[in-house]
Tab-separated table of C-alpha atoms in Angstrom:
chain	number	residue	atom	x	y	z
A	1	MET	CA	12.356	8.534	-3.376
A	2	GLY	CA	8.898	10.344	-3.838
A	3	PHE	CA	6.862	10.034	-6.861
A	4	VAL	CA	7.742	12.887	-8.513
A	5	GLN	CA	11.500	12.069	-8.384
A	6	ARG	CA	10.483	8.493	-9.864
A	7	ALA	CA	8.647	10.084	-12.918
A	8	LEU	CA	11.487	12.720	-13.416
A	9	PHE	CA	13.799	9.659	-13.334
A	10	THR	CA	12.094	7.821	-15.724
A	11	TRP	CA	11.493	10.782	-18.114
A	12	PHE	CA	15.149	11.265	-17.976
A	13	ILE	CA	16.034	7.601	-18.970
A	14	LEU	CA	13.433	7.734	-21.559
A	15	LEU	CA	14.988	10.797	-22.978
A	16	VAL	CA	18.398	9.601	-23.107
A	17	PHE	CA	17.279	6.469	-24.878
A	18	LEU	CA	15.994	8.201	-27.326
A	19	VAL	CA	18.545	11.074	-28.456
A	20	VAL	CA	20.884	7.494	-28.577
A	21	LEU	CA	18.417	5.888	-30.479
A	22	CYS	CA	18.242	9.249	-32.391
A	23	LEU	CA	21.995	9.290	-33.172
A	24	ARG	CA	22.196	5.634	-34.172
A	25	LEU	CA	19.314	5.745	-36.564
A	26	GLU	CA	20.905	8.907	-38.156
A	27	ASN	CA	24.048	6.937	-38.552
A	28	ARG	CA	26.358	9.402	-36.416
A	29	ILE	CA	27.246	6.609	-33.895
A	30	TYR	CA	28.043	3.286	-35.178
A	31	TRP	CA	27.422	1.494	-31.597
A	32	ASN	CA	26.208	-1.725	-31.380
A	33	TRP	CA	22.074	-2.138	-30.608
A	34	PHE	CA	22.842	-3.479	-27.267
A	35	LEU	CA	24.775	-0.406	-26.208
A	36	VAL	CA	21.831	1.683	-27.446
A	37	PHE	CA	19.806	0.429	-25.067
A	38	ILE	CA	21.974	0.639	-22.206
A	39	PRO	CA	19.483	2.942	-20.660
A	40	LEU	CA	16.390	0.803	-20.722
A	41	TRP	CA	18.763	-1.999	-19.338
A	42	LEU	CA	19.772	0.426	-16.573
A	43	TYR	CA	16.036	1.468	-15.636
A	44	ASP	CA	15.719	-2.417	-15.661
A	45	ILE	CA	17.957	-3.130	-13.187
A	46	ILE	CA	16.477	-0.575	-10.785
A	47	LEU	CA	12.865	-2.111	-11.779
A	48	VAL	CA	14.229	-5.734	-10.639
A	49	ALA	CA	15.735	-4.246	-7.754
A	50	TRP	CA	12.281	-1.654	-6.615
A	51	ALA	CA	10.536	-5.357	-7.096
A	52	VAL	CA	13.085	-7.636	-4.833
A	53	ILE	CA	12.892	-4.539	-1.989
A	54	GLU	CA	9.213	-4.216	-1.878
A	55	ILE	CA	8.670	-8.260	-2.001
A	56	VAL	CA	11.438	-8.685	1.118
A	57	GLN	CA	10.042	-5.354	3.001
A	58	ARG	CA	6.092	-6.580	2.588
A	59	GLN	CA	7.294	-10.428	3.558
A	60	HIS	CA	9.587	-8.589	6.633
A	61	ALA	CA	6.169	-6.589	7.681
A	62	ASN	CA	3.675	-9.293	7.132
A	63	ARG	CA	4.433	-12.816	7.052
A	64	LEU	CA	1.021	-13.888	5.563
A	65	VAL	CA	1.777	-12.012	2.425
A	66	SER	CA	2.230	-14.315	-0.165
A	67	LEU	CA	4.228	-13.583	-3.565
A	68	HIS	CA	0.796	-13.956	-5.436
A	69	HIS	CA	0.167	-10.486	-5.708
A	70	TYR	CA	3.481	-9.993	-7.153
A	71	LYS	CA	3.770	-12.168	-10.146
A	72	TYR	CA	2.216	-9.696	-12.740
A	73	TYR	CA	5.185	-7.111	-11.812
A	74	VAL	CA	7.684	-10.190	-11.848
A	75	VAL	CA	6.602	-11.772	-15.025
A	76	GLY	CA	5.958	-8.259	-16.182
A	77	ILE	CA	9.573	-7.467	-16.310
A	78	VAL	CA	10.935	-10.562	-17.257
A	79	LEU	CA	8.745	-9.965	-20.572
A	80	LYS	CA	9.846	-6.654	-21.029
A	81	ILE	CA	13.335	-7.365	-20.774
A	82	PHE	CA	13.061	-10.562	-23.138
A	83	SER	CA	11.291	-8.310	-25.918
A	84	GLN	CA	14.088	-6.054	-25.378
A	85	ILE	CA	16.683	-8.326	-26.170
A	86	THR	CA	14.898	-10.003	-28.980
A	87	ILE	CA	14.367	-6.485	-30.460
A	88	CYS	CA	18.516	-6.023	-30.056
A	89	LEU	CA	19.175	-9.273	-31.638
A	90	LYS	CA	16.962	-8.008	-34.759
A	91	LEU	CA	18.501	-4.784	-35.384
A	92	GLU	CA	21.878	-6.326	-35.470
A	93	TYR	CA	21.479	-9.805	-36.959
A	94	LYS	CA	18.602	-9.751	-38.990
A	95	SER	CA	18.053	-12.720	-39.509
A	96	ILE	CA	15.441	-13.323	-36.832
A	97	PRO	CA	12.037	-13.512	-38.370
A	98	MET	CA	9.845	-10.909	-37.166
A	99	TYR	CA	6.977	-13.071	-35.996
A	100	VAL	CA	9.857	-14.368	-33.196
A	101	MET	CA	10.786	-11.197	-32.116
A	102	MET	CA	6.714	-9.986	-31.209
A	103	ILE	CA	6.108	-13.328	-28.998
A	104	PRO	CA	7.455	-11.733	-26.012
A	105	ILE	CA	5.763	-8.778	-26.825
A	106	TRP	CA	2.224	-10.417	-27.062
A	107	MET	CA	3.162	-12.096	-24.075
A	108	LEU	CA	3.439	-8.973	-22.223
A	109	LEU	CA	0.372	-7.271	-23.874
A	110	ALA	CA	-1.851	-10.323	-22.950
A	111	LEU	CA	-0.300	-10.256	-19.359
A	112	LEU	CA	-1.624	-6.393	-19.540
A	113	ILE	CA	-5.097	-7.351	-20.771
A	114	VAL	CA	-5.366	-9.887	-18.095
A	115	PHE	CA	-3.752	-7.718	-15.022
A	116	VAL	CA	-6.034	-4.586	-16.209
A	117	GLY	CA	-9.175	-7.265	-16.406
A	118	THR	CA	-8.773	-8.282	-12.939
A	119	HIS	CA	-8.073	-5.188	-11.016
A	120	LEU	CA	-10.511	-3.352	-12.736
A	121	GLN	CA	-13.712	-5.353	-11.324
A	122	PRO	CA	-15.347	-3.793	-8.430
A	123	LYS	CA	-14.699	-5.105	-4.823
A	124	PRO	CA	-17.777	-6.925	-3.384
A	125	ARG	CA	-19.436	-4.715	-0.470
A	126	SER	CA	-20.380	-6.423	2.815
A	127	ILE	CA	-24.242	-6.927	3.140
A	128	GLY	CA	-24.766	-4.010	5.496
A	129	SER	CA	-22.690	-1.763	3.929
A	130	ASN	CA	-25.256	-0.541	1.215
A	131	ARG	CA	-28.131	-0.378	3.855
A	132	SER	CA	-26.209	2.270	5.633
A	133	ASN	CA	-25.629	4.453	2.559
A	134	ARG	CA	-29.176	4.356	1.871
A	135	GLN	CA	-30.264	5.062	5.711
A	136	SER	CA	-27.865	8.298	5.588
A	137	ALA	CA	-29.018	9.358	2.115
A	138	GLY	CA	-32.598	9.211	3.441
A	139	VAL	CA	-31.931	11.414	6.586
A	140	SER	CA	-30.080	14.511	4.466
A	141	SER	CA	-33.471	14.911	2.452
């Protein structure tokens, strides 16, 4: 599936979820909150399947690839699922304190900060790569 198809599918799932959410919030439907979140559960199942397929394909293609590269993806998906569960529990039963509901979301945000912080660092260059760039710039001057 190409990038455009994945993006359109993601927007379609989000649109369906928002329509069902609006219907539930306006009391036009009286579904359980876990049923309202079905489009997001479907999307989570697809995300988990994609992650597993990627890991298996990479492991099969290159025996040296470790699962270390995919730890952020797996932990992020699990925290997303836990945060949806706690939101549904809070909305349905109202007995869960707000700070308990927010714990998976805070953990997910902390994970995102660590992921972005570790992946935005420039990759170290080899010693000779900078010199060759200077020489080519000097020749064209």
